[in-house]
């Protein structure tokens, strides 16, 4: 069983992780990133969920996400869920680079790697691309680079550019990661950088609601909010490396796609409390996109993490976006 924490209810809600099938595609020896660098990886790895023969939807999330979409977004990617595995297929991929690799890559590079896997699977077109946070940036890059290969795009908590204030926060994190790695204290650096990141993902209102209270007895002891951040940092040190995080963080800050280049139908969802992706940037993306279907805005106490936490708002938007695909008959495998 996998579980996701619903802070609004203050308890864990178990969600069964849907099964999937891993798929792989070899990278050609001459594959190069836009920077001219080569990846250490020799293949692209993804996972397919859902009904054989059904419409294909690519799902991509934040820099911590990967092919296990039914785990990191378990309440959404499931049978009967907003991304209903009884009615569609879902493809998710592991993001480049590898665990201990620092390269200069862009969201367009991630889109090109997805295209390699789609080619190997014999899938010329994806019916929809659902991208949240970094995944929403990849979705925009894919739509701009491969306009003939996408039916529609759903972007949640992502804009067409990196805001300078977000770059400032992430820049501090990258320098902290590099410093700790070079000092031989990488795990501690990852934990501290994650603690700092969590303060940008969430809102001051949430911290006030959850952690107002008495100070510790002595100077230097952690406050309740610090205990929370320390636990988040310790968990993250187990799943990434400083080099990989630096590369993906830098990729976010290199993200730049002209909204006018996104020709496919576009649905955008943003949260007014998101400090990493200000709602003004999301409105600009929607305003400049030539084929906007809908812009939705919502308040949330969870800030940037609202795409993970606001199940009702996000679920409703996903269902509305994908329901035309649900109406198509599936060609079930014999």
Short mmCIF file of C-alpha atoms in Angstrom, two decimals:
data_model
loop_
_atom_site.label_atom_id
_atom_site.label_comp_id
_atom_site.label_asym_id
_atom_site.label_seq_id
_atom_site.Cartn_x
_atom_site.Cartn_y
_atom_site.Cartn_z
CA UNK A 1 0.00 0.00 0.00
CA UNK A 2 1.13 3.55 -0.72
CA UNK A 3 -0.32 6.46 1.18
CA UNK A 4 -0.56 10.20 0.82
CA UNK A 5 -1.10 12.56 3.68
CA UNK A 6 -4.16 14.79 3.62
CA UNK A 7 -3.18 17.56 5.99
CA UNK A 8 -6.63 19.13 5.88
CA UNK A 9 -7.98 16.02 7.56
CA UNK A 10 -4.93 15.47 9.73
CA UNK A 11 -4.63 11.79 8.93
CA UNK A 12 -3.36 9.30 6.36
CA UNK A 13 -5.73 8.07 3.70
CA UNK A 14 -4.53 4.77 2.21
CA UNK A 15 -4.63 4.67 -1.56
CA UNK A 16 -3.80 1.46 -3.37
CA UNK A 17 -1.10 2.00 -5.96
CA UNK A 18 -2.25 0.96 -9.41
CA UNK A 19 -0.06 -1.60 -11.19
CA UNK A 20 1.86 -0.62 -14.28
CA UNK A 21 4.25 -2.08 -16.85
CA UNK A 22 7.74 -0.66 -17.31
CA UNK A 23 8.80 0.27 -20.84
CA UNK A 24 12.23 1.25 -22.13
CA UNK A 25 13.79 2.83 -25.19
CA UNK A 26 17.48 2.91 -26.07
CA UNK A 27 19.13 6.27 -26.62
CA UNK A 28 21.22 6.54 -29.74
CA UNK A 29 24.93 6.97 -29.17
CA UNK A 30 24.80 10.44 -30.75
CA UNK A 31 21.92 11.76 -28.60
CA UNK A 32 22.95 15.11 -27.16
CA UNK A 33 21.27 17.61 -24.90
CA UNK A 34 20.71 21.16 -26.13
CA UNK A 35 23.89 22.06 -24.22
CA UNK A 36 25.83 19.59 -26.38
CA UNK A 37 26.44 17.30 -23.42
CA UNK A 38 25.77 13.57 -23.43
CA UNK A 39 23.81 11.75 -20.74
CA UNK A 40 25.35 8.87 -18.87
CA UNK A 41 22.06 7.01 -19.30
CA UNK A 42 21.71 4.72 -22.30
CA UNK A 43 17.90 4.44 -22.22
CA UNK A 44 14.67 6.21 -21.34
CA UNK A 45 12.54 4.38 -18.78
CA UNK A 46 8.80 4.82 -18.37
CA UNK A 47 5.75 3.05 -17.05
CA UNK A 48 2.35 2.51 -18.65
CA UNK A 49 -0.84 2.15 -16.64
CA UNK A 50 -4.44 1.56 -17.59
CA UNK A 51 -6.48 0.05 -20.38
CA UNK A 52 -4.81 -1.33 -23.50
CA UNK A 53 -5.99 0.44 -26.63
CA UNK A 54 -7.42 3.40 -24.72
CA UNK A 55 -6.43 7.05 -25.32
CA UNK A 56 -2.90 7.81 -24.15
CA UNK A 57 -2.24 10.52 -21.54
CA UNK A 58 1.27 11.51 -20.44
CA UNK A 59 1.48 12.49 -16.76
CA UNK A 60 4.47 14.39 -15.37
CA UNK A 61 5.01 16.07 -12.01
CA UNK A 62 7.62 17.90 -9.98
CA UNK A 63 11.35 17.23 -9.98
CA UNK A 64 10.81 14.46 -7.43
CA UNK A 65 8.42 12.60 -9.72
CA UNK A 66 9.16 9.74 -12.08
CA UNK A 67 7.54 6.82 -13.78
CA UNK A 68 5.70 5.80 -10.59
CA UNK A 69 2.87 8.29 -11.20
CA UNK A 70 0.39 6.01 -9.43
CA UNK A 71 2.48 6.50 -6.29
CA UNK A 72 3.41 10.18 -6.21
CA UNK A 73 -0.09 11.16 -7.46
CA UNK A 74 -1.93 8.10 -6.18
CA UNK A 75 -5.22 9.84 -5.46
CA UNK A 76 -5.39 11.13 -9.04
CA UNK A 77 -3.86 8.33 -11.15
CA UNK A 78 -6.04 5.35 -10.27
CA UNK A 79 -9.01 3.36 -11.42
CA UNK A 80 -12.06 5.58 -11.01
CA UNK A 81 -9.89 8.59 -10.18
CA UNK A 82 -9.68 11.98 -11.89
CA UNK A 83 -7.14 10.38 -14.25
CA UNK A 84 -9.22 7.26 -14.63
CA UNK A 85 -7.20 4.15 -15.42
CA UNK A 86 -10.41 2.32 -16.29
CA UNK A 87 -10.78 4.58 -19.33
CA UNK A 88 -7.32 5.69 -20.47
CA UNK A 89 -3.68 4.70 -20.57
CA UNK A 90 -1.15 6.76 -18.65
CA UNK A 91 2.53 7.03 -19.54
CA UNK A 92 5.00 8.50 -17.06
CA UNK A 93 8.78 8.63 -17.40
CA UNK A 94 11.81 8.89 -15.16
CA UNK A 95 13.29 12.34 -15.50
CA UNK A 96 16.88 12.86 -16.58
CA UNK A 97 19.58 12.99 -15.34
CA UNK A 98 20.71 9.94 -13.38
CA UNK A 99 21.20 10.01 -9.64
CA UNK A 100 24.83 11.15 -9.56
CA UNK A 101 25.01 13.12 -12.78
CA UNK A 102 25.29 16.89 -13.20
CA UNK A 103 24.48 18.09 -16.71
CA UNK A 104 22.96 21.24 -18.17
CA UNK A 105 19.54 20.27 -19.45
CA UNK A 106 16.31 21.98 -20.40
CA UNK A 107 12.64 21.12 -20.29
CA UNK A 108 12.90 20.68 -24.06
CA UNK A 109 15.54 17.99 -23.45
CA UNK A 110 13.04 16.17 -21.19
CA UNK A 111 10.43 16.50 -23.95
CA UNK A 112 12.85 15.05 -26.50
CA UNK A 113 13.54 12.08 -24.23
CA UNK A 114 9.81 11.47 -23.97
CA UNK A 115 9.60 11.55 -27.77
CA UNK A 116 12.29 8.85 -27.96
CA UNK A 117 10.19 6.59 -25.77
CA UNK A 118 7.00 7.35 -27.71
CA UNK A 119 8.78 6.45 -30.94
CA UNK A 120 9.90 3.13 -29.49
CA UNK A 121 6.33 2.41 -28.37
CA UNK A 122 4.92 3.24 -31.80
CA UNK A 123 2.86 6.12 -30.40
CA UNK A 124 2.97 9.03 -32.84
CA UNK A 125 0.52 11.19 -30.84
CA UNK A 126 -0.42 11.56 -27.18
CA UNK A 127 -4.09 12.40 -26.72
CA UNK A 128 -3.33 14.60 -23.73
CA UNK A 129 -0.41 15.72 -21.60
CA UNK A 130 -1.10 16.49 -17.94
CA UNK A 131 1.80 18.32 -16.33
CA UNK A 132 2.04 19.76 -12.82
CA UNK A 133 4.89 21.94 -11.55
CA UNK A 134 8.06 20.91 -13.46
CA UNK A 135 5.91 18.48 -15.43
CA UNK A 136 3.81 21.41 -16.61
CA UNK A 137 6.97 23.03 -17.92
CA UNK A 138 7.89 19.83 -19.77
CA UNK A 139 4.38 19.69 -21.20
CA UNK A 140 4.74 23.20 -22.61
CA UNK A 141 8.12 22.33 -24.08
CA UNK A 142 6.70 19.16 -25.64
CA UNK A 143 3.78 21.05 -27.17
CA UNK A 144 6.13 23.68 -28.63
CA UNK A 145 8.70 21.19 -29.94
CA UNK A 146 6.26 18.54 -31.22
CA UNK A 147 2.99 20.32 -32.07
CA UNK A 148 1.87 17.47 -34.29
CA UNK A 149 2.23 14.92 -31.49
CA UNK A 150 -0.13 16.28 -28.84
CA UNK A 151 -3.90 16.47 -28.63
CA UNK A 152 -4.31 18.81 -25.66
CA UNK A 153 -2.25 20.12 -22.77
CA UNK A 154 -3.24 20.54 -19.13
CA UNK A 155 -0.84 22.72 -17.12
CA UNK A 156 -1.13 22.94 -13.33
CA UNK A 157 1.02 25.17 -11.13
CA UNK A 158 3.46 26.01 -13.93
CA UNK A 159 4.11 28.97 -16.20
CA UNK A 160 6.04 29.68 -19.38
CA UNK A 161 9.04 31.08 -17.52
CA UNK A 162 10.86 30.89 -14.21
CA UNK A 163 10.12 33.87 -11.99
CA UNK A 164 13.28 35.62 -10.69
CA UNK A 165 12.17 35.25 -7.08
CA UNK A 166 11.87 31.47 -7.55
CA UNK A 167 15.30 31.42 -9.19
CA UNK A 168 16.68 33.29 -6.17
CA UNK A 169 15.37 30.66 -3.74
CA UNK A 170 16.53 27.77 -5.89
CA UNK A 171 19.92 29.40 -6.41
CA UNK A 172 20.52 29.40 -2.66
CA UNK A 173 19.52 25.74 -2.54
CA UNK A 174 21.95 24.85 -5.33
CA UNK A 175 24.85 26.61 -3.64
CA UNK A 176 24.03 24.87 -0.38
CA UNK A 177 23.92 21.50 -2.17
CA UNK A 178 27.25 22.07 -3.92
CA UNK A 179 28.92 23.31 -0.72
CA UNK A 180 27.76 20.29 1.31
CA UNK A 181 28.72 17.84 -1.45
CA UNK A 182 32.19 19.33 -1.81
CA UNK A 183 32.65 19.21 1.98
CA UNK A 184 31.75 15.52 2.12
CA UNK A 185 28.45 16.14 3.93
CA UNK A 186 26.09 15.61 1.02
CA UNK A 187 23.20 14.00 2.90
CA UNK A 188 23.10 16.87 5.39
CA UNK A 189 23.16 19.39 2.55
CA UNK A 190 20.30 17.67 0.76
CA UNK A 191 18.27 17.65 3.97
CA UNK A 192 18.88 21.35 4.61
CA UNK A 193 18.15 22.32 1.01
CA UNK A 194 14.89 20.38 1.19
CA UNK A 195 13.95 22.18 4.40
CA UNK A 196 14.51 25.50 2.67
CA UNK A 197 12.54 24.32 -0.37
CA UNK A 198 9.57 23.37 1.79
CA UNK A 199 9.31 26.95 3.03
CA UNK A 200 8.78 28.03 -0.60
CA UNK A 201 6.33 25.24 -1.49
CA UNK A 202 3.94 26.05 1.38
CA UNK A 203 2.41 29.28 2.69
CA UNK A 204 2.82 31.47 5.75
CA UNK A 205 -0.88 30.91 6.51
CA UNK A 206 -0.41 27.13 6.67
CA UNK A 207 2.61 27.42 8.95
CA UNK A 208 0.72 29.83 11.20
CA UNK A 209 -2.28 27.49 11.34
CA UNK A 210 -0.22 24.39 12.08
CA UNK A 211 2.73 25.56 14.13
CA UNK A 212 1.86 28.58 16.24
CA UNK A 213 2.83 27.84 19.81
CA UNK A 214 5.36 28.19 22.58
CA UNK A 215 9.08 28.55 21.95
CA UNK A 216 11.44 25.74 23.01
CA UNK A 217 12.98 25.90 26.44
CA UNK A 218 16.51 26.71 25.30
CA UNK A 219 18.16 28.59 22.46
CA UNK A 220 19.22 26.27 19.65
CA UNK A 221 16.44 23.75 20.18
CA UNK A 222 14.06 23.28 17.23
CA UNK A 223 10.68 24.97 17.14
CA UNK A 224 7.65 22.86 16.12
CA UNK A 225 7.83 24.15 12.54
CA UNK A 226 11.51 23.21 12.46
CA UNK A 227 10.71 19.65 13.58
CA UNK A 228 8.37 19.39 10.60
CA UNK A 229 10.98 20.70 8.18
CA UNK A 230 13.70 18.48 9.63
CA UNK A 231 11.55 15.39 9.04
CA UNK A 232 10.87 16.42 5.43
CA UNK A 233 14.57 17.00 4.82
CA UNK A 234 15.66 13.69 6.32
CA UNK A 235 13.21 11.80 4.11
CA UNK A 236 14.40 13.53 0.95
CA UNK A 237 18.06 12.77 1.48
CA UNK A 238 17.24 9.13 0.79
CA UNK A 239 15.81 9.66 -2.70
CA UNK A 240 18.16 11.99 -4.58
CA UNK A 241 21.73 13.23 -4.84
CA UNK A 242 23.11 16.75 -4.74
CA UNK A 243 24.27 16.54 -8.36
CA UNK A 244 20.93 15.43 -9.72
CA UNK A 245 19.01 18.01 -7.71
CA UNK A 246 21.33 20.78 -8.91
CA UNK A 247 20.73 19.74 -12.53
CA UNK A 248 16.94 19.58 -12.21
CA UNK A 249 16.74 22.81 -10.21
CA UNK A 250 18.83 24.57 -12.84
CA UNK A 251 16.59 23.10 -15.55
CA UNK A 252 13.58 24.76 -13.92
CA UNK A 253 15.33 28.11 -14.04
CA UNK A 254 16.27 27.66 -17.70
CA UNK A 255 12.65 26.96 -18.63
CA UNK A 256 11.35 29.41 -21.22
CA UNK A 257 8.62 28.65 -23.75
CA UNK A 258 6.80 31.27 -25.77
CA UNK A 259 3.08 30.76 -25.02
CA UNK A 260 2.36 31.58 -28.66
CA UNK A 261 4.21 28.37 -29.62
CA UNK A 262 1.68 26.20 -27.76
CA UNK A 263 -0.79 25.59 -30.57
CA UNK A 264 -2.78 22.71 -29.07
CA UNK A 265 -5.86 23.24 -26.87
CA UNK A 266 -4.65 24.38 -23.45
CA UNK A 267 -6.18 24.20 -19.98
CA UNK A 268 -4.40 26.04 -17.17
CA UNK A 269 -4.94 25.78 -13.41
CA UNK A 270 -3.15 28.06 -10.98
CA UNK A 271 -3.33 28.84 -7.28
CA UNK A 272 -3.34 32.40 -6.04
CA UNK A 273 -1.12 31.60 -3.03
CA UNK A 274 1.68 30.01 -5.11
CA UNK A 275 4.88 31.97 -4.51
CA UNK A 276 7.07 29.87 -6.81
CA UNK A 277 4.74 30.31 -9.79
CA UNK A 278 2.93 33.61 -9.26
CA UNK A 279 -0.63 33.72 -10.53
CA UNK A 280 0.27 36.72 -12.69
CA UNK A 281 2.64 34.53 -14.73
CA UNK A 282 0.00 31.84 -15.10
CA UNK A 283 -2.47 34.47 -16.32
CA UNK A 284 0.08 35.67 -18.86
CA UNK A 285 0.60 32.13 -20.14
CA UNK A 286 -3.16 31.77 -20.58
CA UNK A 287 -3.56 35.21 -22.16
CA UNK A 288 -0.87 34.67 -24.77
CA UNK A 289 -1.66 31.05 -25.67
CA UNK A 290 -3.45 30.95 -29.04
CA UNK A 291 -5.79 28.05 -28.24
CA UNK A 292 -6.77 28.47 -24.59
CA UNK A 293 -9.74 26.35 -23.56
CA UNK A 294 -9.92 27.41 -19.95
CA UNK A 295 -8.04 29.23 -17.19
CA UNK A 296 -8.95 28.25 -13.64
CA UNK A 297 -7.74 30.00 -10.51
CA UNK A 298 -8.26 28.87 -6.94
CA UNK A 299 -7.13 29.87 -3.46
CA UNK A 300 -5.24 27.36 -1.33
CA UNK A 301 -3.47 27.33 2.00
CA UNK A 302 -0.93 24.93 0.47
CA UNK A 303 0.72 27.30 -2.03
CA UNK A 304 2.74 25.54 -4.72
CA UNK A 305 1.96 22.13 -3.24
CA UNK A 306 -1.75 22.68 -3.91
CA UNK A 307 -1.49 20.45 -6.99
CA UNK A 308 -0.75 17.58 -4.60
CA UNK A 309 -3.09 18.57 -1.78
CA UNK A 310 -6.20 20.19 -3.25
CA UNK A 311 -7.88 16.99 -4.37
CA UNK A 312 -11.32 18.43 -5.02
CA UNK A 313 -10.20 21.42 -7.09
CA UNK A 314 -7.51 19.58 -9.05
CA UNK A 315 -9.62 16.45 -9.44
CA UNK A 316 -12.53 18.44 -10.85
CA UNK A 317 -10.25 20.21 -13.34
CA UNK A 318 -8.65 16.94 -14.43
CA UNK A 319 -11.98 15.22 -14.90
CA UNK A 320 -13.32 18.13 -16.96
CA UNK A 321 -10.20 18.16 -19.13
CA UNK A 322 -10.10 14.41 -19.76
CA UNK A 323 -13.81 13.58 -19.92
CA UNK A 324 -13.89 13.91 -23.74
CA UNK A 325 -11.29 11.10 -23.85
CA UNK A 326 -13.36 9.02 -21.44
CA UNK A 327 -16.23 9.11 -23.92
CA UNK A 328 -14.14 7.35 -26.57
CA UNK A 329 -14.57 3.56 -26.83
CA UNK A 330 -11.47 1.63 -25.81
CA UNK A 331 -9.98 -1.03 -28.08
CA UNK A 332 -9.32 -3.64 -25.43
CA UNK A 333 -6.53 -6.07 -26.15
CA UNK A 334 -7.67 -9.57 -26.97
#
